[in-house]
Amino acid sequence: MKQSLEIRSKNIDEAISKALGQFSVDRDDIEIEVIKEPVKGFLGLIGNKDGVYKVTLKEKEELIKEELIEVDIKVEEPIKKSTEVDIAKAFILNIINNLKIKADVDVKKEKNVIKINIVGKDAACLIGRRGETLDSIQFLAGLALNKANKDSHCKILVDIENYRSKREESLIRYANKVAREVAKTRRTKKLDYMNPYERRIIHSTLQNDKFVKTHSEGVDPYRRLVIEYKK
């Protein structure tokens, strides 16, 4: 849950200053909302009323998303002469360092796939809700590689503390559970919105199921998977 507090102050700048002191953070780490505007009294002396401001501390995931939105994919000339693995690793390290996250980066190349694993106690904050932030980092890393080497045919796969394999196992269990429910009740089940990677896992898990079949409906990012009974 987000931390917030209400501050009474003569103006918004004073309210921000008070909030930064109480939260011990920087200006970019808070959101401020005007609840009630300050009132100036007669001759600015009599009847003055302080304004009321609501100050909310941003969650770490929000700050990370803001940083990623502002990422400018710059590739310096020396990096262009590096290997594809070096370029990918340098880009990920640059993100981690800019976000001041303590983590190690392990990179290896298998055929045409560059696998990057980010490890560290603070690294989990880069995953985001259902891996959304992690997917954004992976996408940006791919853009950086293509910008540095337009002839590259490599795909970049970014993982954090083996999140993707754990998520896959979780989705497989979920798919089988829902399939049993649909087979028993014979009622169609529409799942929550998923990205293409997660939908493929569900499809693959249930493609040979005797009792249910799957299909997708909608348009990304609001595309969902449907599990229905085979008649």
CSV table of C-alpha atoms in Angstrom, one decimal:
chain,number,residue,atom,x,y,z
A,1,MET,CA,0.0,0.0,0.0
A,2,LYS,CA,1.3,3.5,-0.9
A,3,GLN,CA,2.3,5.8,2.0
A,4,SER,CA,0.6,9.1,2.0
A,5,LEU,CA,0.0,12.1,4.3
A,6,GLU,CA,-1.9,15.3,4.4
A,7,ILE,CA,0.1,18.5,4.9
A,8,ARG,CA,-1.2,22.0,5.7
A,9,SER,CA,1.0,24.7,4.3
A,10,LYS,CA,1.0,28.2,3.0
A,11,ASN,CA,1.8,27.1,-0.6
A,12,ILE,CA,2.7,23.9,-2.6
A,13,ASP,CA,6.4,24.5,-2.5
A,14,GLU,CA,6.4,24.6,1.3
A,15,ALA,CA,4.3,21.5,1.4
A,16,ILE,CA,6.8,19.7,-0.9
A,17,SER,CA,9.7,20.7,1.3
A,18,LYS,CA,7.9,19.4,4.4
A,19,ALA,CA,7.1,16.1,2.7
A,20,LEU,CA,10.6,15.5,1.4
A,21,GLY,CA,11.9,16.1,5.0
A,22,GLN,CA,9.4,13.6,6.5
A,23,PHE,CA,9.9,10.9,3.8
A,24,SER,CA,13.6,11.6,3.4
A,25,VAL,CA,13.3,11.2,-0.4
A,26,ASP,CA,13.9,13.3,-3.6
A,27,ARG,CA,11.2,15.3,-5.4
A,28,ASP,CA,10.8,12.7,-8.1
A,29,ASP,CA,9.9,10.1,-5.5
A,30,ILE,CA,6.6,11.8,-4.5
A,31,GLU,CA,3.2,12.8,-6.0
A,32,ILE,CA,1.4,15.8,-4.7
A,33,GLU,CA,-2.3,16.6,-4.9
A,34,VAL,CA,-4.0,19.8,-3.9
A,35,ILE,CA,-6.9,19.1,-1.6
A,36,LYS,CA,-7.7,22.7,-0.7
A,37,GLU,CA,-6.1,25.8,-2.1
A,38,PRO,CA,-4.6,28.3,0.5
A,39,VAL,CA,-6.7,31.4,1.2
A,40,LYS,CA,-5.2,34.9,1.5
A,41,GLY,CA,-6.9,37.1,4.1
A,42,PHE,CA,-7.4,40.8,4.2
A,43,LEU,CA,-4.2,42.6,3.2
A,44,GLY,CA,-2.5,39.2,3.4
A,45,LEU,CA,-2.6,39.3,7.2
A,46,ILE,CA,-6.1,38.7,8.5
A,47,GLY,CA,-7.9,35.5,7.8
A,48,ASN,CA,-5.1,33.6,6.1
A,49,LYS,CA,-5.8,29.9,5.7
A,50,ASP,CA,-3.2,27.3,4.9
A,51,GLY,CA,-3.8,25.0,1.9
A,52,VAL,CA,-4.2,21.2,2.3
A,53,TYR,CA,-2.0,19.0,0.2
A,54,LYS,CA,-1.9,15.2,-0.1
A,55,VAL,CA,1.5,13.8,-0.6
A,56,THR,CA,2.0,10.2,-1.8
A,57,LEU,CA,5.3,8.3,-1.9
A,58,LYS,CA,5.7,6.5,-5.2
A,59,GLU,CA,6.3,2.7,-5.1
A,60,LYS,CA,9.6,1.5,-6.3
A,61,GLU,CA,8.0,-0.2,-9.3
A,62,GLU,CA,6.4,3.1,-10.5
A,63,LEU,CA,9.8,4.8,-10.3
A,64,ILE,CA,11.4,2.1,-12.3
A,65,LYS,CA,8.8,2.3,-15.0
A,66,GLU,CA,9.3,6.1,-15.2
A,67,GLU,CA,13.0,5.6,-15.6
A,68,LEU,CA,12.5,3.0,-18.4
A,69,ILE,CA,10.1,5.3,-20.2
A,70,GLU,CA,12.8,8.0,-20.3
A,71,VAL,CA,15.5,5.6,-21.4
A,72,ASP,CA,17.3,7.0,-24.5
A,73,ILE,CA,19.0,4.1,-26.3
A,74,LYS,CA,22.4,5.6,-26.9
A,75,VAL,CA,25.1,3.3,-28.2
A,76,GLU,CA,28.6,4.7,-28.1
A,77,GLU,CA,31.1,4.0,-30.9
A,78,PRO,CA,33.4,1.7,-28.8
A,79,ILE,CA,30.4,-0.4,-27.9
A,80,LYS,CA,29.5,-0.8,-31.6
A,81,LYS,CA,32.8,-2.6,-32.0
A,82,SER,CA,32.0,-5.0,-29.2
A,83,THR,CA,30.5,-8.5,-29.4
A,84,GLU,CA,26.7,-8.9,-29.2
A,85,VAL,CA,27.0,-10.3,-25.7
A,86,ASP,CA,29.1,-7.3,-24.6
A,87,ILE,CA,26.5,-4.9,-26.0
A,88,ALA,CA,23.6,-6.6,-24.3
A,89,LYS,CA,25.4,-6.9,-21.0
A,90,ALA,CA,26.5,-3.2,-21.1
A,91,PHE,CA,22.9,-2.1,-21.8
A,92,ILE,CA,21.5,-4.0,-18.8
A,93,LEU,CA,24.2,-2.9,-16.5
A,94,ASN,CA,23.5,0.7,-17.6
A,95,ILE,CA,19.9,0.3,-16.6
A,96,ILE,CA,20.8,-1.3,-13.2
A,97,ASN,CA,23.3,1.4,-12.4
A,98,ASN,CA,21.0,4.3,-13.3
A,99,LEU,CA,18.3,2.8,-11.1
A,100,LYS,CA,20.9,2.3,-8.3
A,101,ILE,CA,20.0,-1.4,-7.9
A,102,LYS,CA,22.5,-3.8,-6.5
A,103,ALA,CA,22.6,-6.8,-8.7
A,104,ASP,CA,24.9,-9.0,-10.8
A,105,VAL,CA,24.4,-9.8,-14.4
A,106,ASP,CA,25.2,-13.2,-15.9
A,107,VAL,CA,25.2,-13.4,-19.7
A,108,LYS,CA,25.7,-16.4,-22.0
A,109,LYS,CA,25.0,-17.0,-25.7
A,110,GLU,CA,23.3,-20.2,-26.9
A,111,LYS,CA,23.1,-20.4,-30.7
A,112,ASN,CA,21.1,-17.2,-31.6
A,113,VAL,CA,19.8,-16.5,-28.1
A,114,ILE,CA,21.6,-14.2,-25.7
A,115,LYS,CA,20.4,-15.2,-22.2
A,116,ILE,CA,20.8,-12.6,-19.5
A,117,ASN,CA,20.1,-13.4,-15.8
A,118,ILE,CA,19.9,-10.6,-13.3
A,119,VAL,CA,20.7,-11.8,-9.8
A,120,GLY,CA,20.5,-9.9,-6.5
A,121,LYS,CA,18.3,-9.2,-3.5
A,122,ASP,CA,17.1,-5.9,-5.1
A,123,ALA,CA,16.6,-7.4,-8.5
A,124,ALA,CA,13.0,-8.6,-7.9
A,125,CYS,CA,11.7,-5.0,-8.1
A,126,LEU,CA,12.6,-5.1,-11.8
A,127,ILE,CA,10.1,-7.9,-12.5
A,128,GLY,CA,6.9,-5.8,-12.1
A,129,ARG,CA,3.3,-7.0,-12.2
A,130,ARG,CA,3.3,-10.4,-14.0
A,131,GLY,CA,6.7,-9.6,-15.5
A,132,GLU,CA,5.6,-6.4,-17.3
A,133,THR,CA,8.7,-4.4,-16.3
A,134,LEU,CA,11.0,-7.3,-17.0
A,135,ASP,CA,9.4,-7.6,-20.5
A,136,SER,CA,10.0,-3.9,-21.1
A,137,ILE,CA,13.7,-4.2,-20.1
A,138,GLN,CA,14.0,-7.2,-22.5
A,139,PHE,CA,12.4,-5.2,-25.3
A,140,LEU,CA,14.7,-2.2,-24.8
A,141,ALA,CA,17.8,-4.5,-24.7
A,142,GLY,CA,16.7,-5.9,-28.1
A,143,LEU,CA,16.4,-2.4,-29.5
A,144,ALA,CA,19.8,-1.5,-28.2
A,145,LEU,CA,21.4,-4.5,-29.8
A,146,ASN,CA,19.7,-3.9,-33.2
A,147,LYS,CA,20.8,-0.2,-33.0
A,148,ALA,CA,24.4,-1.2,-32.4
A,149,ASN,CA,24.4,-4.1,-34.8
A,150,LYS,CA,21.8,-3.9,-37.6
A,151,ASP,CA,23.0,-7.3,-38.9
A,152,SER,CA,22.4,-9.1,-35.7
A,153,HIS,CA,20.1,-12.1,-35.8
A,154,CYS,CA,20.2,-12.7,-32.0
A,155,LYS,CA,17.2,-12.7,-29.7
A,156,ILE,CA,17.6,-11.5,-26.2
A,157,LEU,CA,16.0,-13.2,-23.2
A,158,VAL,CA,16.2,-11.4,-19.9
A,159,ASP,CA,15.4,-13.2,-16.7
A,160,ILE,CA,15.6,-12.3,-13.0
A,161,GLU,CA,16.2,-15.0,-10.3
A,162,ASN,CA,14.7,-17.6,-12.6
A,163,TYR,CA,11.4,-15.8,-12.6
A,164,ARG,CA,10.4,-17.0,-16.1
A,165,SER,CA,10.8,-20.7,-15.3
A,166,LYS,CA,8.9,-20.3,-12.0
A,167,ARG,CA,6.2,-18.3,-13.8
A,168,GLU,CA,5.9,-21.1,-16.5
A,169,GLU,CA,5.5,-23.8,-13.9
A,170,SER,CA,2.8,-21.7,-12.2
A,171,LEU,CA,1.0,-21.2,-15.5
A,172,ILE,CA,1.1,-24.9,-16.3
A,173,ARG,CA,-0.4,-25.8,-12.9
A,174,TYR,CA,-3.0,-23.1,-13.4
A,175,ALA,CA,-3.9,-24.3,-16.9
A,176,ASN,CA,-4.4,-27.9,-15.7
A,177,LYS,CA,-6.5,-26.7,-12.7
A,178,VAL,CA,-8.8,-24.6,-14.9
A,179,ALA,CA,-9.0,-27.4,-17.5
A,180,ARG,CA,-10.3,-29.9,-14.8
A,181,GLU,CA,-12.8,-27.3,-13.7
A,182,VAL,CA,-14.1,-26.7,-17.2
A,183,ALA,CA,-14.3,-30.5,-17.9
A,184,LYS,CA,-16.3,-31.0,-14.8
A,185,THR,CA,-18.7,-28.1,-15.1
A,186,ARG,CA,-18.7,-27.9,-18.9
A,187,ARG,CA,-18.7,-24.1,-18.6
A,188,THR,CA,-16.4,-21.9,-20.6
A,189,LYS,CA,-13.7,-20.1,-18.6
A,190,LYS,CA,-12.1,-16.8,-19.7
A,191,LEU,CA,-8.7,-16.1,-18.2
A,192,ASP,CA,-7.2,-12.8,-17.3
A,193,TYR,CA,-5.4,-10.8,-19.9
A,194,MET,CA,-2.0,-12.3,-20.7
A,195,ASN,CA,0.9,-11.5,-22.9
A,196,PRO,CA,1.6,-13.7,-26.0
A,197,TYR,CA,4.4,-15.6,-24.2
A,198,GLU,CA,2.0,-16.6,-21.3
A,199,ARG,CA,-0.8,-17.5,-23.7
A,200,ARG,CA,1.5,-19.8,-25.6
A,201,ILE,CA,2.3,-21.7,-22.5
A,202,ILE,CA,-1.4,-22.3,-21.7
A,203,HIS,CA,-2.1,-23.3,-25.3
A,204,SER,CA,0.8,-25.7,-25.4
A,205,THR,CA,-0.1,-27.2,-22.0
A,206,LEU,CA,-3.7,-28.0,-23.1
A,207,GLN,CA,-3.3,-28.6,-26.8
A,208,ASN,CA,-3.7,-32.4,-26.4
A,209,ASP,CA,-6.2,-32.4,-23.6
A,210,LYS,CA,-9.1,-34.8,-24.2
A,211,PHE,CA,-11.8,-32.7,-22.7
A,212,VAL,CA,-11.0,-29.0,-23.3
A,213,LYS,CA,-9.8,-26.7,-26.1
A,214,THR,CA,-8.4,-23.2,-26.1
A,215,HIS,CA,-8.4,-20.1,-28.2
A,216,SER,CA,-7.6,-16.4,-27.7
A,217,GLU,CA,-9.9,-13.4,-28.2
A,218,GLY,CA,-9.5,-9.7,-28.1
A,219,VAL,CA,-6.6,-7.4,-29.1
A,220,ASP,CA,-3.3,-6.9,-27.3
A,221,PRO,CA,-2.7,-5.8,-24.6
A,222,TYR,CA,-6.3,-6.8,-23.8
A,223,ARG,CA,-6.2,-10.2,-25.4
A,224,ARG,CA,-7.2,-13.1,-23.2
A,225,LEU,CA,-7.3,-16.9,-23.5
A,226,VAL,CA,-10.5,-18.9,-23.4
A,227,ILE,CA,-10.8,-22.5,-22.2
A,228,GLU,CA,-14.0,-24.3,-23.3
A,229,TYR,CA,-15.4,-27.8,-23.1
A,230,LYS,CA,-15.0,-30.1,-26.2
A,231,LYS,CA,-18.5,-31.1,-27.4
